[in-house]
Coordinates of C-alpha atoms and ligand atoms in Angstrom, one line a residue:
X26 CA 15.7 4.0 10.6
X27 CA 15.8 0.5 9.0
X28 CA 16.1 -0.3 5.2
X29 CA 12.6 -0.2 3.7
X30 CA 11.4 3.1 5.4
X31 CA 14.6 4.7 4.6
X32 CA 14.2 4.0 1.0
X33 CA 10.7 5.4 1.0
X34 CA 11.7 8.3 3.1
X35 CA 14.7 9.2 0.9
X36 CA 12.9 8.8 -2.3
X37 CA 10.0 11.0 -0.9
X38 CA 12.6 13.7 0.0
X39 CA 14.3 13.6 -3.5
X40 CA 10.8 13.5 -5.3
X41 CA 11.4 10.2 -6.5
X42 CA 8.1 8.3 -7.1
X43 CA 7.6 4.8 -6.4
X44 CA 5.4 1.8 -7.5
X45 CA 4.3 -1.2 -5.2
X46 CA 2.6 -4.3 -6.6
X47 CA 0.2 -5.9 -4.1
X48 CA 0.0 -9.7 -4.2
X49 CA -3.2 -11.2 -2.8
X50 CA -2.0 -14.7 -2.0
X51 CA -5.4 -16.2 -2.8
X52 CA -5.3 -14.9 -6.2
X53 CA -1.9 -16.3 -7.3
X54 CA -0.6 -19.7 -8.1
X55 CA 3.2 -20.5 -8.6
X56 CA 3.1 -19.8 -12.4
X57 CA 1.3 -16.4 -12.1
X58 CA 3.5 -15.4 -9.3
X59 CA 6.5 -16.1 -11.3
X60 CA 5.2 -14.2 -14.4
X61 CA 4.2 -11.1 -12.4
X62 CA 7.4 -11.2 -10.5
X63 CA 9.3 -11.3 -13.9
X64 CA 7.4 -8.1 -14.8
X65 CA 8.1 -6.5 -11.5
X66 CA 11.9 -7.1 -12.0
X67 CA 11.9 -5.9 -15.5
X68 CA 10.2 -2.6 -14.7
X69 CA 12.2 -2.2 -11.5
X70 CA 9.0 -2.1 -9.3
X71 CA 10.2 -0.6 -5.8
X72 CA 8.3 -2.9 -3.6
X73 CA 6.0 -6.0 -3.4
X74 CA 3.2 -5.9 -0.7
X75 CA 1.6 -9.1 0.3
X76 CA -1.9 -9.2 2.0
X77 CA -5.6 -9.0 1.8
X78 CA -8.8 -8.0 3.6
X79 CA -9.9 -11.5 3.9
X80 CA -7.8 -14.7 2.9
X81 CA -9.6 -18.0 2.2
X82 CA -6.6 -20.2 1.8
X83 CA -3.5 -20.8 3.8
X84 CA -1.0 -19.6 1.2
X85 CA 0.1 -16.4 3.0
X86 CA 3.5 -17.7 4.4
X87 CA 4.1 -19.8 1.2
X88 CA 3.6 -16.8 -1.1
X89 CA 6.0 -14.7 1.0
X90 CA 8.6 -17.4 1.0
X91 CA 8.4 -18.1 -2.7
X92 CA 8.8 -14.3 -3.4
X93 CA 11.7 -13.9 -1.1
X94 CA 13.5 -16.7 -2.9
X95 CA 12.8 -15.4 -6.3
X96 CA 13.5 -11.6 -5.8
X97 CA 15.5 -8.8 -4.1
X98 CA 12.8 -6.4 -4.3
X99 CA 11.8 -5.7 -0.8
X100 CA 8.8 -7.6 0.5
X101 CA 6.3 -5.6 2.7
X102 CA 3.3 -7.1 4.6
X103 CA 0.3 -5.2 4.0
X104 CA -1.8 -6.9 6.5
X105 CA -5.8 -7.3 6.6
X106 CA -5.6 -8.5 10.2
X107 CA -3.2 -9.4 13.0
X108 CA -2.8 -12.9 11.6
X109 CA -0.9 -11.8 8.4
X110 CA 2.7 -11.8 9.8
X111 CA 5.7 -13.6 8.4
X112 CA 9.5 -13.6 9.6
X113 CA 10.3 -13.9 5.9
X114 CA 9.1 -10.4 4.9
X115 CA 11.4 -7.4 5.0
X116 CA 9.0 -4.9 6.6
X117 CA 5.4 -4.7 7.7
X118 CA 3.0 -1.7 7.3
X119 CA 2.0 -1.4 11.0
X120 CA -1.3 0.3 10.2
X121 CA -4.0 1.8 12.2
X122 CA -7.3 2.4 10.4
X123 CA -7.5 6.1 11.5
X124 CA -10.6 6.8 9.3
X125 CA -12.7 4.4 11.2
X126 CA -13.9 4.4 14.8
X127 CA -13.6 0.7 15.4
X128 CA -11.2 0.3 18.2
X129 CA -10.4 -3.3 17.1
X130 CA -8.8 -1.9 13.9
X131 CA -7.4 1.2 15.5
X132 CA -5.3 -0.7 18.1
X133 CA -6.9 -4.2 18.9
X134 CA -5.4 -6.2 16.2
X135 CA -2.0 -4.4 16.6
X136 CA -1.8 -5.4 20.3
X137 CA -2.4 -9.0 19.3
X138 CA 0.3 -8.9 16.5
X139 CA 2.9 -6.7 18.3
X140 CA 4.7 -9.6 20.3
X141 CA 5.0 -11.8 17.2
X142 CA 6.2 -8.9 15.1
X143 CA 8.8 -8.3 17.7
X144 CA 9.8 -11.9 18.0
X145 CA 10.3 -12.0 14.0
X146 CA 12.4 -8.9 14.1
X147 CA 10.2 -7.4 11.3
X148 CA 11.0 -3.9 10.4
X149 CA 7.6 -1.9 11.3
X150 CA 6.5 1.3 9.5
X151 CA 3.7 3.0 11.5
X152 CA 1.3 3.8 8.8
X153 CA -1.9 5.9 9.1
X154 CA -4.4 4.0 7.0
X155 CA -7.3 6.2 5.8
X156 CA -10.3 4.7 3.7
X157 CA -11.7 7.0 1.3
X158 CA -15.1 6.6 -0.1
X159 CA -14.9 5.3 -3.7
X160 CA -18.3 4.9 -5.3
X161 CA -19.4 1.7 -3.6
X162 CA -18.9 -0.9 -0.5
X163 CA -15.2 -2.2 -0.2
X164 CA -13.9 -5.2 1.4
X165 CA -12.1 -3.1 3.7
X166 CA -15.0 -1.0 4.9
X167 CA -17.2 -4.5 5.5
X168 CA -14.5 -6.4 7.1
X169 CA -13.3 -3.6 9.3
X170 CA -16.9 -2.5 10.1
X171 CA -15.8 1.1 9.5
X172 CA -17.2 3.9 7.4
X173 CA -14.8 5.6 4.7
X174 CA -14.2 9.3 4.7
X175 CA -16.5 10.9 2.0
X176 CA -14.5 11.6 -1.2
X177 CA -15.4 15.3 -1.1
X178 CA -14.3 15.8 2.3
X179 CA -10.7 16.7 2.0
X180 CA -10.6 18.5 5.2
X181 CA -11.3 15.3 7.1
X182 CA -8.6 13.4 5.4
X183 CA -6.2 16.4 6.1
X184 CA -7.2 16.7 9.8
X185 CA -6.8 12.7 10.1
X186 CA -3.2 13.0 8.5
X187 CA -2.2 15.8 10.6
X188 CA -3.3 13.8 13.6
X189 CA -1.3 10.8 12.5
X190 CA 1.7 13.0 11.9
X191 CA 1.5 14.5 15.4
X192 CA 1.1 11.1 17.0
X193 CA 4.5 10.0 15.2
X194 CA 3.3 7.9 12.4
X195 CA 5.7 7.4 9.5
X196 CA 3.4 7.3 6.6
X197 CA -0.1 8.1 5.4
X198 CA -1.9 5.6 3.1
X199 CA -4.9 7.1 1.4
X200 CA -7.0 3.8 0.3
X201 CA -10.0 4.0 -2.1
X202 CA -10.2 0.0 -1.6
X203 CA -9.2 -2.7 -3.7
X204 CA -11.2 -2.8 -7.0
X205 CA -12.5 0.7 -6.1
X206 CA -14.7 2.1 -8.8
X207 CA -13.1 5.6 -8.2
X208 CA -9.6 6.1 -6.9
X209 CA -8.7 8.7 -4.2
X210 CA -9.5 12.2 -5.8
X211 CA -6.5 14.2 -6.9
X212 CA -7.8 17.3 -4.7
X213 CA -7.7 15.1 -1.6
X214 CA -4.2 14.0 -2.3
X215 CA -3.1 17.6 -3.2
X216 CA -4.6 18.8 0.2
X217 CA -3.1 16.0 2.2
X218 CA 0.3 16.5 0.9
X219 CA 0.1 20.2 1.4
X220 CA -0.3 19.9 5.0
X221 CA 1.8 16.8 5.8
X222 CA 5.2 16.0 4.6
X223 CA 5.2 12.3 5.4
X224 CA 5.6 9.8 2.6
X225 CA 2.0 9.5 0.9
X226 CA 0.8 6.2 -0.5
X227 CA -2.2 5.9 -2.6
X228 CA -4.0 2.8 -3.8
X229 CA -7.4 1.4 -5.1
X230 CA -8.7 1.5 -8.6
X231 CA -5.7 2.8 -10.2
X232 CA -5.8 1.0 -13.4
X233 CA -4.3 3.0 -16.1
X234 CA -1.2 5.2 -16.9
X235 CA -3.1 8.6 -17.1
X236 CA -4.7 7.9 -13.7
X237 CA -1.5 7.2 -12.2
X238 CA 0.2 10.1 -13.6
X239 CA -2.5 12.4 -12.0
X240 CA -1.9 10.8 -8.7
X241 CA 1.6 11.2 -8.7
X242 CA 1.3 14.9 -9.9
X243 CA -1.2 15.4 -7.1
X244 CA 1.4 14.3 -4.6
X245 CA 1.4 10.5 -4.2
X246 CA 4.8 9.3 -3.5
X247 CA 3.9 5.6 -3.8
X248 CA 1.2 4.1 -5.8
X249 CA 0.0 0.6 -5.0
X250 CA -1.7 -1.6 -7.7
X251 CA -3.4 -4.9 -7.0
X252 CA -6.4 -6.1 -8.9
X253 CA -5.4 -4.4 -12.1
X254 CA -2.0 -6.1 -12.3
X255 CA -3.4 -9.3 -11.2
X256 CA -5.9 -9.2 -14.1
X257 CA -3.7 -7.7 -16.7
X258 CA 0.0 -7.9 -15.6
X259 CA 1.1 -5.3 -18.3
X260 CA -0.4 -2.6 -16.1
X261 CA 2.9 -2.8 -14.2
X262 CA 4.6 -1.5 -17.4
X263 CA 2.0 1.3 -17.7
X264 CA 2.3 2.6 -14.3
X265 CA 6.0 2.4 -14.7
X266 CA 5.6 4.6 -17.6
X267 CA 3.6 7.1 -15.6
X268 CA 6.4 7.3 -13.0
X269 CA 8.9 7.9 -16.0
X270 CA 6.7 10.6 -17.6
X271 CA 6.6 12.3 -14.0
X272 CA 10.3 12.4 -14.1
X273 CA 10.4 14.0 -17.6
X274 CA 7.8 16.6 -16.5
X275 CA 9.9 17.7 -13.4
Ligands
1GP1 C1 -4.0 -1.0 -2.6 O1 -6.0 -1.9 -2.0 C2 -5.4 -1.3 -3.1 O2 -4.1 0.1 -1.9 C3 -5.2 -2.0 -4.4 O3 -6.3 -1.7 -5.0 O4 -6.6 -3.8 -6.3 O5 -7.7 -1.7 -6.8 O6 -5.4 -1.9 -7.4 P1 -6.6 -2.3 -6.5

C-alpha cells in the first residue's frame, strides 16, 4: 500500500474525517492558487485534488507543478479523462464510472492512460465513481454520456458499491457533480456505508458547514469541495470546522 491510500485507509479505520479541495486548473491563476493554497495549509486540508470534466486551457501540468513546489499536502489527480496525467502528482484516482453504462468511461479511457500512469510511477487508487442525480444536468453526466443514479435509489448505489468492493476497488466516490443543486443525500451515504467498509468520498454541491457535518455524520470519510472554495475560499475554514465538530460529537 503506498502513501496516499495508506493515509486515507488508516484515517477511515480510525474514524478520522478528511477534507479535499478540488482545483480546476482552468479556474485558477497563480495569485488565486497561492491564496487558496495558503488557506489549505492554514486549515491542514488533507488532500488537494486536481482535474476537471472539461479543460479548455493547457494549464493542468503547470498547476500541478506549481502546487507541488509550494506545499507538502499530497496532490491527487482526479481525472476527467485519460489525458489528465502528470508525473508530478502524488497519486491518481484511477476511477471507473460504475454508475454509467458507457464502456469508454468504464474501461476505455483507463486502458489508454494505464501505460503512461505506469511510466510515471504514479500511485493509483482504484476508485468506483458513482454519479448521483442532483437536481439538474451536470458536466460529468453530459461529458461521459451517462445517466446518474436517481437520488432516491439508495439500493442501486449500495449494489453498485458492493460490486465495486467485490471487484477489489479501493474506494467509493459518491458524486453529485460539480456545482450540484443538491448534494448526495445523507440516506444514500448511510446505506452505502452500512454495506461497504471501503473509504467513502462524497462531493458535489457541499457549500456550507452544516451540510458537510451531515455528510460526515452520515458516513462520508472524505469530503471534496470545488466550486464553493473557488468562489468563496473561506469555505475551506467552514468545512474544517465541520470536521472538528464531528470529532467533538464522537
Ligand atoms: C467533487 O465535483 C465535486 O466531487 C466538486 O463539487 O464543485 O460542487 O464543490 P463542487
